[in-house]
Amino acid sequence: MSMNGELLRVTPGELARALEDPEWAWDFAAHVQEQENEETTTPAEARHFTTHQTWHLMDFLLKRLAFPVDIMYGEEPIPEADGWGYEPPRYLTNERVRLAAERLGRMTYDELIRGVDHAELAAAEVYPQIWDSPSSLEWAGDVFPALTEFFRSAASADHAIVIWLE
């Protein structure tokens, strides 16, 4: 079984409700995921985005560059939210989403991985353990532009983002 990073765009009203009623938030997230699994949506249109197994690599790479927002784990906990996966969900406010979108929009995946050695990822035990060759860094190259588009769209709509590992 693999661990996947999950992100859900929410309006300020939906975030307020999620903070008051985490069970509603879980049901809402499941509904959005189910609905979007049945449809084809672009990252700009989607309310839900999965980084699949790239979440730990992205976190490692962004922290290495002192990225100002924790976009892979979230920054604020949703109180009393249990059973969402490996850890309780956290969220980013709409202001933090805007900052993240602005900063993500200024970088490319090639810039993100510049100077990183695959052996460094293996030594840091970055999940999943696939860092046996230099080309393994290319593995997440398609996810980064889609993640950037998802954040850009969330920021444009003044949305917050709920984040969890499933």
Tab-separated table of N, CA and C in Angstrom:
chain	number	residue	atom	x	y	z
A	1	MET	N	0.844	-1.178	0.000
A	1	MET	CA	0.000	0.000	0.000
A	1	MET	C	0.888	1.240	0.000
A	2	SER	N	0.526	2.220	-0.785
A	2	SER	CA	1.352	3.419	-0.883
A	2	SER	C	0.703	4.591	-0.164
A	3	MET	N	1.534	5.568	0.177
A	3	MET	CA	1.051	6.790	0.811
A	3	MET	C	0.974	7.868	-0.258
A	4	ASN	N	-0.171	8.538	-0.328
A	4	ASN	CA	-0.396	9.588	-1.319
A	4	ASN	C	-0.706	10.902	-0.627
A	5	GLY	N	-0.175	11.983	-1.178
A	5	GLY	CA	-0.497	13.312	-0.694
A	5	GLY	C	-1.792	13.780	-1.337
A	6	GLU	N	-2.721	14.267	-0.515
A	6	GLU	CA	-4.030	14.703	-0.997
A	6	GLU	C	-4.253	16.160	-0.620
A	7	LEU	N	-4.775	16.933	-1.575
A	7	LEU	CA	-5.063	18.342	-1.346
A	7	LEU	C	-6.484	18.630	-1.803
A	8	LEU	N	-7.208	19.431	-1.034
A	8	LEU	CA	-8.590	19.771	-1.338
A	8	LEU	C	-8.773	21.274	-1.220
A	9	ARG	N	-9.188	21.888	-2.318
A	9	ARG	CA	-9.505	23.322	-2.302
A	9	ARG	C	-10.835	23.524	-1.599
A	10	VAL	N	-10.879	24.497	-0.697
A	10	VAL	CA	-12.118	24.813	0.010
A	10	VAL	C	-12.309	26.324	0.066
A	11	THR	N	-13.555	26.725	0.005
A	11	THR	CA	-13.872	28.141	0.153
A	11	THR	C	-13.641	28.538	1.609
A	12	PRO	N	-13.571	29.831	1.906
A	12	PRO	CA	-13.457	30.233	3.315
A	12	PRO	C	-14.611	29.697	4.168
A	13	GLY	N	-15.813	29.670	3.627
A	13	GLY	CA	-16.955	29.121	4.364
A	13	GLY	C	-16.824	27.635	4.609
A	14	GLU	N	-16.345	26.902	3.605
A	14	GLU	CA	-16.137	25.461	3.771
A	14	GLU	C	-15.037	25.184	4.790
A	15	LEU	N	-13.997	26.007	4.783
A	15	LEU	CA	-12.928	25.830	5.772
A	15	LEU	C	-13.476	26.072	7.173
A	16	ALA	N	-14.263	27.114	7.349
A	16	ALA	CA	-14.850	27.394	8.659
A	16	ALA	C	-15.702	26.212	9.125
A	17	ARG	N	-16.485	25.652	8.233
A	17	ARG	CA	-17.314	24.505	8.584
A	17	ARG	C	-16.438	23.290	8.920
A	18	ALA	N	-15.370	23.071	8.146
A	18	ALA	CA	-14.456	21.953	8.400
A	18	ALA	C	-13.817	22.063	9.777
A	19	LEU	N	-13.477	23.283	10.190
A	19	LEU	CA	-12.861	23.480	11.494
A	19	LEU	C	-13.847	23.200	12.621
A	20	GLU	N	-15.115	23.443	12.357
A	20	GLU	CA	-16.163	23.177	13.357
A	20	GLU	C	-16.636	21.729	13.327
A	21	ASP	N	-16.590	21.111	12.156
A	21	ASP	CA	-17.167	19.776	11.964
A	21	ASP	C	-16.264	18.940	11.064
A	22	PRO	N	-15.175	18.393	11.632
A	22	PRO	CA	-14.220	17.630	10.817
A	22	PRO	C	-14.844	16.416	10.128
A	23	GLU	N	-15.880	15.834	10.718
A	23	GLU	CA	-16.539	14.697	10.081
A	23	GLU	C	-17.212	15.139	8.772
A	24	TRP	N	-17.839	16.319	8.796
A	24	TRP	CA	-18.416	16.867	7.566
A	24	TRP	C	-17.303	17.043	6.525
A	25	ALA	N	-16.155	17.559	6.965
A	25	ALA	CA	-15.047	17.815	6.038
A	25	ALA	C	-14.580	16.518	5.384
A	26	TRP	N	-14.479	15.441	6.168
A	26	TRP	CA	-14.060	14.152	5.620
A	26	TRP	C	-15.071	13.685	4.573
A	27	ASP	N	-16.352	13.789	4.895
A	27	ASP	CA	-17.402	13.382	3.948
A	27	ASP	C	-17.360	14.251	2.692
A	28	PHE	N	-17.137	15.540	2.877
A	28	PHE	CA	-17.054	16.457	1.739
A	28	PHE	C	-15.865	16.097	0.849
A	29	ALA	N	-14.706	15.843	1.466
A	29	ALA	CA	-13.509	15.471	0.704
A	29	ALA	C	-13.758	14.189	-0.081
A	30	ALA	N	-14.372	13.204	0.566
A	30	ALA	CA	-14.660	11.935	-0.113
A	30	ALA	C	-15.624	12.150	-1.282
A	31	HIS	N	-16.611	13.004	-1.094
A	31	HIS	CA	-17.573	13.297	-2.169
A	31	HIS	C	-16.873	13.966	-3.358
A	32	VAL	N	-16.038	14.943	-3.074
A	32	VAL	CA	-15.323	15.641	-4.150
A	32	VAL	C	-14.404	14.666	-4.888
A	33	GLN	N	-13.677	13.846	-4.152
A	33	GLN	CA	-12.790	12.865	-4.790
A	33	GLN	C	-13.577	11.913	-5.681
A	34	GLU	N	-14.680	11.408	-5.172
A	34	GLU	CA	-15.502	10.478	-5.946
A	34	GLU	C	-16.051	11.146	-7.206
A	35	GLN	N	-16.545	12.347	-7.059
A	35	GLN	CA	-17.098	13.085	-8.197
A	35	GLN	C	-16.034	13.359	-9.252
A	36	GLU	N	-14.872	13.782	-8.822
A	36	GLU	CA	-13.819	14.114	-9.779
A	36	GLU	C	-13.160	12.878	-10.375
A	37	ASN	N	-13.236	11.745	-9.700
A	37	ASN	CA	-12.742	10.501	-10.287
A	37	ASN	C	-13.602	10.063	-11.460
A	38	GLU	N	-14.859	10.474	-11.453
A	38	GLU	CA	-15.784	10.123	-12.534
A	38	GLU	C	-15.690	11.090	-13.711
A	39	GLU	N	-15.102	12.245	-13.496
A	39	GLU	CA	-14.991	13.278	-14.522
A	39	GLU	C	-13.519	13.502	-14.861
A	40	THR	N	-13.286	14.131	-15.979
A	40	THR	CA	-11.930	14.536	-16.312
A	40	THR	C	-11.824	16.027	-16.021
A	41	THR	N	-10.972	16.373	-15.067
A	41	THR	CA	-10.770	17.776	-14.728
A	41	THR	C	-9.291	18.105	-14.812
A	42	THR	N	-8.999	19.308	-15.214
A	42	THR	CA	-7.621	19.774	-15.209
A	42	THR	C	-7.273	20.221	-13.793
A	43	PRO	N	-6.005	20.342	-13.467
A	43	PRO	CA	-5.642	20.842	-12.135
A	43	PRO	C	-6.241	22.223	-11.841
A	44	ALA	N	-6.423	23.035	-12.863
A	44	ALA	CA	-7.017	24.359	-12.656
A	44	ALA	C	-8.497	24.266	-12.318
A	45	GLU	N	-9.179	23.251	-12.822
A	45	GLU	CA	-10.615	23.084	-12.569
A	45	GLU	C	-10.888	22.265	-11.310
A	46	ALA	N	-9.939	21.449	-10.915
A	46	ALA	CA	-10.160	20.464	-9.857
A	46	ALA	C	-10.259	21.105	-8.477
A	47	ARG	N	-11.089	20.500	-7.637
A	47	ARG	CA	-11.131	20.851	-6.217
A	47	ARG	C	-10.197	19.923	-5.442
A	48	HIS	N	-9.938	18.742	-6.001
A	48	HIS	CA	-9.059	17.768	-5.357
A	48	HIS	C	-7.837	17.542	-6.239
A	49	PHE	N	-6.689	17.398	-5.599
A	49	PHE	CA	-5.455	17.112	-6.322
A	49	PHE	C	-4.657	16.105	-5.509
A	50	THR	N	-4.114	15.105	-6.177
A	50	THR	CA	-3.230	14.167	-5.490
A	50	THR	C	-1.821	14.293	-6.041
A	51	THR	N	-0.875	14.293	-5.142
A	51	THR	CA	0.526	14.283	-5.549
A	51	THR	C	1.012	12.850	-5.687
A	52	HIS	N	0.102	11.906	-5.473
A	52	HIS	CA	0.441	10.483	-5.460
A	52	HIS	C	1.578	10.286	-4.457
A	53	GLN	N	2.580	9.558	-4.821
A	53	GLN	CA	3.682	9.276	-3.891
A	53	GLN	C	4.785	10.331	-3.936
A	54	THR	N	4.616	11.396	-4.684
A	54	THR	CA	5.676	12.402	-4.809
A	54	THR	C	5.721	13.390	-3.649
A	55	TRP	N	4.767	13.327	-2.745
A	55	TRP	CA	4.663	14.318	-1.666
A	55	TRP	C	5.953	14.459	-0.865
A	56	HIS	N	6.611	13.372	-0.522
A	56	HIS	CA	7.808	13.460	0.311
A	56	HIS	C	8.983	14.053	-0.465
A	57	LEU	N	9.104	13.666	-1.730
A	57	LEU	CA	10.139	14.257	-2.572
A	57	LEU	C	9.912	15.762	-2.706
A	58	MET	N	8.671	16.157	-3.014
A	58	MET	CA	8.369	17.589	-3.155
A	58	MET	C	8.677	18.332	-1.859
A	59	ASP	N	8.296	17.751	-0.738
A	59	ASP	CA	8.566	18.378	0.552
A	59	ASP	C	10.067	18.552	0.754
A	60	PHE	N	10.831	17.513	0.484
A	60	PHE	CA	12.286	17.567	0.625
A	60	PHE	C	12.879	18.675	-0.255
A	61	LEU	N	12.472	18.700	-1.520
A	61	LEU	CA	13.021	19.675	-2.463
A	61	LEU	C	12.642	21.103	-2.096
A	62	LEU	N	11.392	21.312	-1.699
A	62	LEU	CA	10.948	22.663	-1.341
A	62	LEU	C	11.618	23.148	-0.052
A	63	LYS	N	11.724	22.280	0.930
A	63	LYS	CA	12.392	22.681	2.181
A	63	LYS	C	13.863	22.992	1.940
A	64	ARG	N	14.465	22.269	1.039
A	64	ARG	CA	15.866	22.499	0.692
A	64	ARG	C	16.067	23.927	0.171
A	65	LEU	N	15.037	24.466	-0.487
A	65	LEU	CA	15.094	25.831	-1.029
A	65	LEU	C	14.458	26.854	-0.093
A	66	ALA	N	14.164	26.454	1.134
A	66	ALA	CA	13.536	27.328	2.133
A	66	ALA	C	12.219	27.916	1.624
A	67	PHE	N	11.407	27.068	0.981
A	67	PHE	CA	10.095	27.499	0.498
A	67	PHE	C	9.281	27.991	1.690
A	68	PRO	N	8.608	29.143	1.567
A	68	PRO	CA	7.992	29.768	2.741
A	68	PRO	C	6.676	29.153	3.230
A	69	VAL	N	6.114	28.189	2.494
A	69	VAL	CA	4.826	27.605	2.870
A	69	VAL	C	4.957	26.084	2.853
A	70	ASP	N	4.415	25.421	3.857
A	70	ASP	CA	4.471	23.958	3.919
A	70	ASP	C	3.298	23.391	3.117
A	71	ILE	N	3.502	23.260	1.810
A	71	ILE	CA	2.413	22.850	0.931
A	71	ILE	C	2.207	21.345	0.869
A	72	MET	N	3.074	20.553	1.456
A	72	MET	CA	2.894	19.102	1.420
A	72	MET	C	2.289	18.557	2.706
A	73	TYR	N	2.397	19.277	3.795
A	73	TYR	CA	1.818	18.829	5.063
A	73	TYR	C	0.763	19.789	5.593
A	74	GLY	N	0.735	21.011	5.093
A	74	GLY	CA	-0.161	22.018	5.649
A	74	GLY	C	0.480	22.660	6.863
A	75	GLU	N	-0.155	23.709	7.352
A	75	GLU	CA	0.459	24.454	8.448
A	75	GLU	C	-0.392	24.496	9.717
A	76	GLU	N	-1.685	24.454	9.587
A	76	GLU	CA	-2.575	24.542	10.739
A	76	GLU	C	-3.370	23.249	10.851
A	77	PRO	N	-3.458	22.671	12.055
A	77	PRO	CA	-4.232	21.430	12.193
A	77	PRO	C	-5.739	21.696	12.170
A	78	ILE	N	-6.471	20.713	11.705
A	78	ILE	CA	-7.923	20.736	11.841
A	78	ILE	C	-8.212	19.997	13.147
A	79	PRO	N	-8.658	20.724	14.173
A	79	PRO	CA	-8.846	20.096	15.485
A	79	PRO	C	-9.828	18.914	15.433
A	80	GLU	N	-9.469	17.883	16.180
A	80	GLU	CA	-10.318	16.712	16.357
A	80	GLU	C	-10.639	15.966	15.065
A	81	ALA	N	-9.816	16.140	14.048
A	81	ALA	CA	-10.010	15.419	12.781
A	81	ALA	C	-9.124	14.184	12.802
A	82	ASP	N	-9.747	13.044	12.974
A	82	ASP	CA	-9.012	11.783	13.003
A	82	ASP	C	-9.516	10.893	11.877
A	83	GLY	N	-8.735	9.876	11.566
A	83	GLY	CA	-9.171	8.893	10.589
A	83	GLY	C	-9.085	9.340	9.139
A	84	TRP	N	-8.278	10.343	8.861
A	84	TRP	CA	-8.125	10.830	7.495
A	84	TRP	C	-7.013	10.103	6.760
A	85	GLY	N	-6.270	9.295	7.416
A	85	GLY	CA	-5.156	8.611	6.771
A	85	GLY	C	-4.038	8.421	7.758
A	86	TYR	N	-2.836	8.754	7.340
A	86	TYR	CA	-1.664	8.513	8.166
A	86	TYR	C	-1.475	9.544	9.267
A	87	GLU	N	-1.971	10.734	9.048
A	87	GLU	CA	-1.855	11.810	10.023
A	87	GLU	C	-3.127	12.638	9.952
A	88	PRO	N	-3.448	13.382	11.012
A	88	PRO	CA	-4.610	14.267	10.915
A	88	PRO	C	-4.387	15.325	9.822
A	89	PRO	N	-5.461	15.779	9.201
A	89	PRO	CA	-5.327	16.786	8.149
A	89	PRO	C	-4.910	18.135	8.711
A	90	ARG	N	-4.288	18.893	7.851
A	90	ARG	CA	-3.893	20.264	8.181
A	90	ARG	C	-4.354	21.139	7.023
A	91	TYR	N	-4.234	22.433	7.176
A	91	TYR	CA	-4.696	23.300	6.101
A	91	TYR	C	-3.799	24.511	5.935
A	92	LEU	N	-3.972	25.152	4.793
A	92	LEU	CA	-3.339	26.431	4.488
A	92	LEU	C	-4.456	27.446	4.317
A	93	THR	N	-4.309	28.609	4.917
A	93	THR	CA	-5.296	29.666	4.725
A	93	THR	C	-5.207	30.195	3.297
A	94	ASN	N	-6.214	30.929	2.877
A	94	ASN	CA	-6.194	31.492	1.526
A	94	ASN	C	-4.998	32.430	1.327
A	95	GLU	N	-4.572	33.115	2.377
A	95	GLU	CA	-3.402	33.993	2.253
A	95	GLU	C	-2.133	33.180	1.992
A	96	ARG	N	-1.986	32.056	2.700
A	96	ARG	CA	-0.807	31.205	2.511
A	96	ARG	C	-0.849	30.520	1.142
A	97	VAL	N	-2.060	30.192	0.679
A	97	VAL	CA	-2.213	29.615	-0.663
A	97	VAL	C	-1.755	30.628	-1.711
A	98	ARG	N	-2.135	31.881	-1.543
A	98	ARG	CA	-1.707	32.927	-2.493
A	98	ARG	C	-0.185	33.053	-2.520
A	99	LEU	N	0.444	33.068	-1.344
A	99	LEU	CA	1.902	33.167	-1.278
A	99	LEU	C	2.538	31.951	-1.953
A	100	ALA	N	2.034	30.762	-1.657
A	100	ALA	CA	2.582	29.549	-2.265
A	100	ALA	C	2.429	29.591	-3.780
A	101	ALA	N	1.265	29.989	-4.265
A	101	ALA	CA	1.026	30.039	-5.714
A	101	ALA	C	1.985	31.021	-6.387
A	102	GLU	N	2.173	32.151	-5.761
A	102	GLU	CA	3.081	33.164	-6.333
A	102	GLU	C	4.499	32.624	-6.408
A	103	ARG	N	4.965	31.965	-5.354
A	103	ARG	CA	6.321	31.431	-5.327
A	103	ARG	C	6.477	30.235	-6.261
A	104	LEU	N	5.482	29.348	-6.290
A	104	LEU	CA	5.542	28.199	-7.199
A	104	LEU	C	5.596	28.664	-8.645
A	105	GLY	N	4.867	29.723	-8.956
A	105	GLY	CA	4.831	30.252	-10.311
A	105	GLY	C	6.164	30.803	-10.793
A	106	ARG	N	7.087	31.016	-9.869
A	106	ARG	CA	8.406	31.546	-10.222
A	106	ARG	C	9.463	30.476	-10.385
A	107	MET	N	9.074	29.194	-10.285
A	107	MET	CA	10.096	28.152	-10.393
A	107	MET	C	9.638	27.040	-11.316
A	108	THR	N	10.605	26.313	-11.814
A	108	THR	CA	10.334	25.144	-12.641
A	108	THR	C	10.821	23.903	-11.892
A	109	TYR	N	10.416	22.762	-12.375
A	109	TYR	CA	10.879	21.526	-11.755
A	109	TYR	C	12.387	21.372	-11.925
A	110	ASP	N	12.902	21.763	-13.074
A	110	ASP	CA	14.355	21.687	-13.290
A	110	ASP	C	15.105	22.528	-12.266
A	111	GLU	N	14.571	23.702	-11.940
A	111	GLU	CA	15.202	24.543	-10.913
A	111	GLU	C	15.084	23.892	-9.536
A	112	LEU	N	13.960	23.236	-9.295
A	112	LEU	CA	13.720	22.586	-8.010
A	112	LEU	C	14.714	21.448	-7.759
A	113	ILE	N	15.064	20.711	-8.796
A	113	ILE	CA	15.974	19.567	-8.608
A	113	ILE	C	17.441	19.904	-8.881
A	114	ARG	N	17.710	21.109	-9.336
A	114	ARG	CA	19.095	21.492	-9.642
A	114	ARG	C	19.991	21.299	-8.420
A	115	GLY	N	21.073	20.587	-8.630
A	115	GLY	CA	22.055	20.371	-7.567
A	115	GLY	C	21.711	19.240	-6.611
A	116	VAL	N	20.602	18.558	-6.838
A	116	VAL	CA	20.221	17.442	-5.968
A	116	VAL	C	20.778	16.154	-6.557
A	117	ASP	N	21.368	15.361	-5.729
A	117	ASP	CA	21.901	14.071	-6.150
A	117	ASP	C	20.959	12.975	-5.658
A	118	HIS	N	20.718	11.989	-6.494
A	118	HIS	CA	19.819	10.903	-6.110
A	118	HIS	C	20.285	10.195	-4.843
A	119	ALA	N	21.584	10.138	-4.622
A	119	ALA	CA	22.111	9.505	-3.414
A	119	ALA	C	21.718	10.301	-2.165
A	120	GLU	N	21.598	11.614	-2.308
A	120	GLU	CA	21.160	12.462	-1.198
A	120	GLU	C	19.728	12.097	-0.787
A	121	LEU	N	18.888	11.802	-1.758
A	121	LEU	CA	17.506	11.408	-1.473
A	121	LEU	C	17.465	10.047	-0.791
A	122	ALA	N	18.303	9.136	-1.244
A	122	ALA	CA	18.373	7.818	-0.621
A	122	ALA	C	18.848	7.939	0.823
A	123	ALA	N	19.874	8.754	1.046
A	123	ALA	CA	20.410	8.927	2.394
A	123	ALA	C	19.384	9.569	3.332
A	124	ALA	N	18.563	10.450	2.804
A	124	ALA	CA	17.528	11.109	3.601
A	124	ALA	C	16.282	10.235	3.753
A	125	GLU	N	16.307	9.056	3.136
A	125	GLU	CA	15.187	8.112	3.178
A	125	GLU	C	13.880	8.739	2.707
A	126	VAL	N	13.978	9.478	1.608
A	126	VAL	CA	12.795	10.096	1.018
A	126	VAL	C	11.902	8.998	0.450
A	127	TYR	N	10.649	9.036	0.825
A	127	TYR	CA	9.648	8.065	0.378
A	127	TYR	C	9.224	8.384	-1.048
A	128	PRO	N	8.991	7.393	-1.880
A	128	PRO	CA	9.338	5.983	-1.734
A	128	PRO	C	10.813	5.776	-2.066
A	129	GLN	N	11.353	4.709	-1.646
A	129	GLN	CA	12.779	4.437	-1.826
A	129	GLN	C	13.060	3.965	-3.255
A	130	ILE	N	13.145	4.917	-4.183
A	130	ILE	CA	13.382	4.596	-5.605
A	130	ILE	C	14.605	5.308	-6.150
A	131	TRP	N	15.468	5.777	-5.310
A	131	TRP	CA	16.542	6.692	-5.716
A	131	TRP	C	17.822	5.963	-6.090
A	132	ASP	N	17.704	4.991	-6.978
A	132	ASP	CA	18.869	4.195	-7.340
A	132	ASP	C	19.626	4.721	-8.562
A	133	SER	N	19.110	5.753	-9.208
A	133	SER	CA	19.826	6.292	-10.371
A	133	SER	C	19.558	7.789	-10.503
A	134	PRO	N	20.443	8.496	-11.200
A	134	PRO	CA	20.231	9.930	-11.405
A	134	PRO	C	18.907	10.246	-12.106
A	135	SER	N	18.451	9.374	-12.984
A	135	SER	CA	17.208	9.647	-13.713
A	135	SER	C	15.970	9.528	-12.824
A	136	SER	N	16.112	8.958	-11.625
A	136	SER	CA	14.959	8.818	-10.740
A	136	SER	C	14.396	10.173	-10.313
A	137	LEU	N	15.210	11.213	-10.376
A	137	LEU	CA	14.724	12.560	-10.043
A	137	LEU	C	13.686	13.068	-11.037
A	138	GLU	N	13.673	12.513	-12.234
A	138	GLU	CA	12.697	12.931	-13.246
A	138	GLU	C	11.300	12.410	-12.950
A	139	TRP	N	11.186	11.478	-12.021
A	139	TRP	CA	9.954	10.804	-11.688
A	139	TRP	C	8.793	11.759	-11.380
A	140	ALA	N	9.041	12.844	-10.698
A	140	ALA	CA	7.980	13.769	-10.288
A	140	ALA	C	7.853	14.979	-11.210
A	141	GLY	N	8.534	14.959	-12.309
A	141	GLY	CA	8.538	16.112	-13.215
A	141	GLY	C	7.178	16.519	-13.738
A	142	ASP	N	6.257	15.582	-13.924
A	142	ASP	CA	4.917	15.921	-14.416
A	142	ASP	C	4.005	16.441	-13.315
A	143	VAL	N	4.286	16.084	-12.084
A	143	VAL	CA	3.420	16.488	-10.979
A	143	VAL	C	3.609	17.959	-10.631
A	144	PHE	N	4.838	18.438	-10.678
A	144	PHE	CA	5.113	19.805	-10.240
A	144	PHE	C	4.340	20.867	-11.030
A	145	PRO	N	4.321	20.844	-12.360
A	145	PRO	CA	3.545	21.863	-13.077
A	145	PRO	C	2.045	21.784	-12.769
A	146	ALA	N	1.527	20.576	-12.603
A	146	ALA	CA	0.105	20.419	-12.270
A	146	ALA	C	-0.175	20.948	-10.864
A	147	LEU	N	0.730	20.696	-9.926
A	147	LEU	CA	0.594	21.220	-8.571
A	147	LEU	C	0.603	22.746	-8.589
A	148	THR	N	1.484	23.314	-9.375
A	148	THR	CA	1.559	24.767	-9.505
A	148	THR	C	0.251	25.326	-10.067
A	149	GLU	N	-0.283	24.672	-11.071
A	149	GLU	CA	-1.554	25.098	-11.675
A	149	GLU	C	-2.693	24.998	-10.653
A	150	PHE	N	-2.718	23.924	-9.869
A	150	PHE	CA	-3.734	23.745	-8.838
A	150	PHE	C	-3.670	24.888	-7.820
A	151	PHE	N	-2.475	25.219	-7.358
A	151	PHE	CA	-2.313	26.320	-6.400
A	151	PHE	C	-2.680	27.661	-7.022
A	152	ARG	N	-2.278	27.886	-8.260
A	152	ARG	CA	-2.603	29.146	-8.936
A	152	ARG	C	-4.117	29.330	-9.019
A	153	SER	N	-4.821	28.277	-9.374
A	153	SER	CA	-6.267	28.341	-9.483
A	153	SER	C	-6.922	28.543	-8.113
A	154	ALA	N	-6.422	27.860	-7.102
A	154	ALA	CA	-6.952	28.027	-5.748
A	154	ALA	C	-6.762	29.469	-5.277
A	155	ALA	N	-5.598	30.019	-5.547
A	155	ALA	CA	-5.326	31.399	-5.145
A	155	ALA	C	-6.250	32.371	-5.875
A	156	SER	N	-6.471	32.143	-7.160
A	156	SER	CA	-7.356	33.016	-7.941
A	156	SER	C	-8.784	33.003	-7.412
A	157	ALA	N	-9.206	31.863	-6.875
A	157	ALA	CA	-10.562	31.722	-6.344
A	157	ALA	C	-10.640	32.081	-4.862
A	158	ASP	N	-9.522	32.488	-4.264
A	158	ASP	CA	-9.451	32.828	-2.843
A	158	ASP	C	-9.775	31.626	-1.961
A	159	HIS	N	-9.323	30.442	-2.376
A	159	HIS	CA	-9.569	29.211	-1.635
A	159	HIS	C	-8.434	28.911	-0.663
A	160	ALA	N	-8.785	28.215	0.388
A	160	ALA	CA	-7.818	27.599	1.303
A	160	ALA	C	-7.595	26.179	0.784
A	161	ILE	N	-6.645	25.463	1.356
A	161	ILE	CA	-6.386	24.079	0.945
A	161	ILE	C	-6.221	23.214	2.187
A	162	VAL	N	-6.954	22.101	2.217
A	162	VAL	CA	-6.821	21.079	3.249
A	162	VAL	C	-5.898	20.002	2.702
A	163	ILE	N	-4.970	19.517	3.534
A	163	ILE	CA	-3.925	18.588	3.094
A	163	ILE	C	-3.854	17.405	4.057
A	164	TRP	N	-3.731	16.205	3.488
A	164	TRP	CA	-3.561	15.011	4.312
A	164	TRP	C	-2.830	13.937	3.528
A	165	LEU	N	-2.292	12.953	4.245
A	165	LEU	CA	-1.641	11.793	3.626
A	165	LEU	C	-2.570	10.595	3.766
A	166	GLU	N	-2.796	9.932	2.649
A	166	GLU	CA	-3.733	8.813	2.664
A	166	GLU	C	-3.066	7.573	2.111
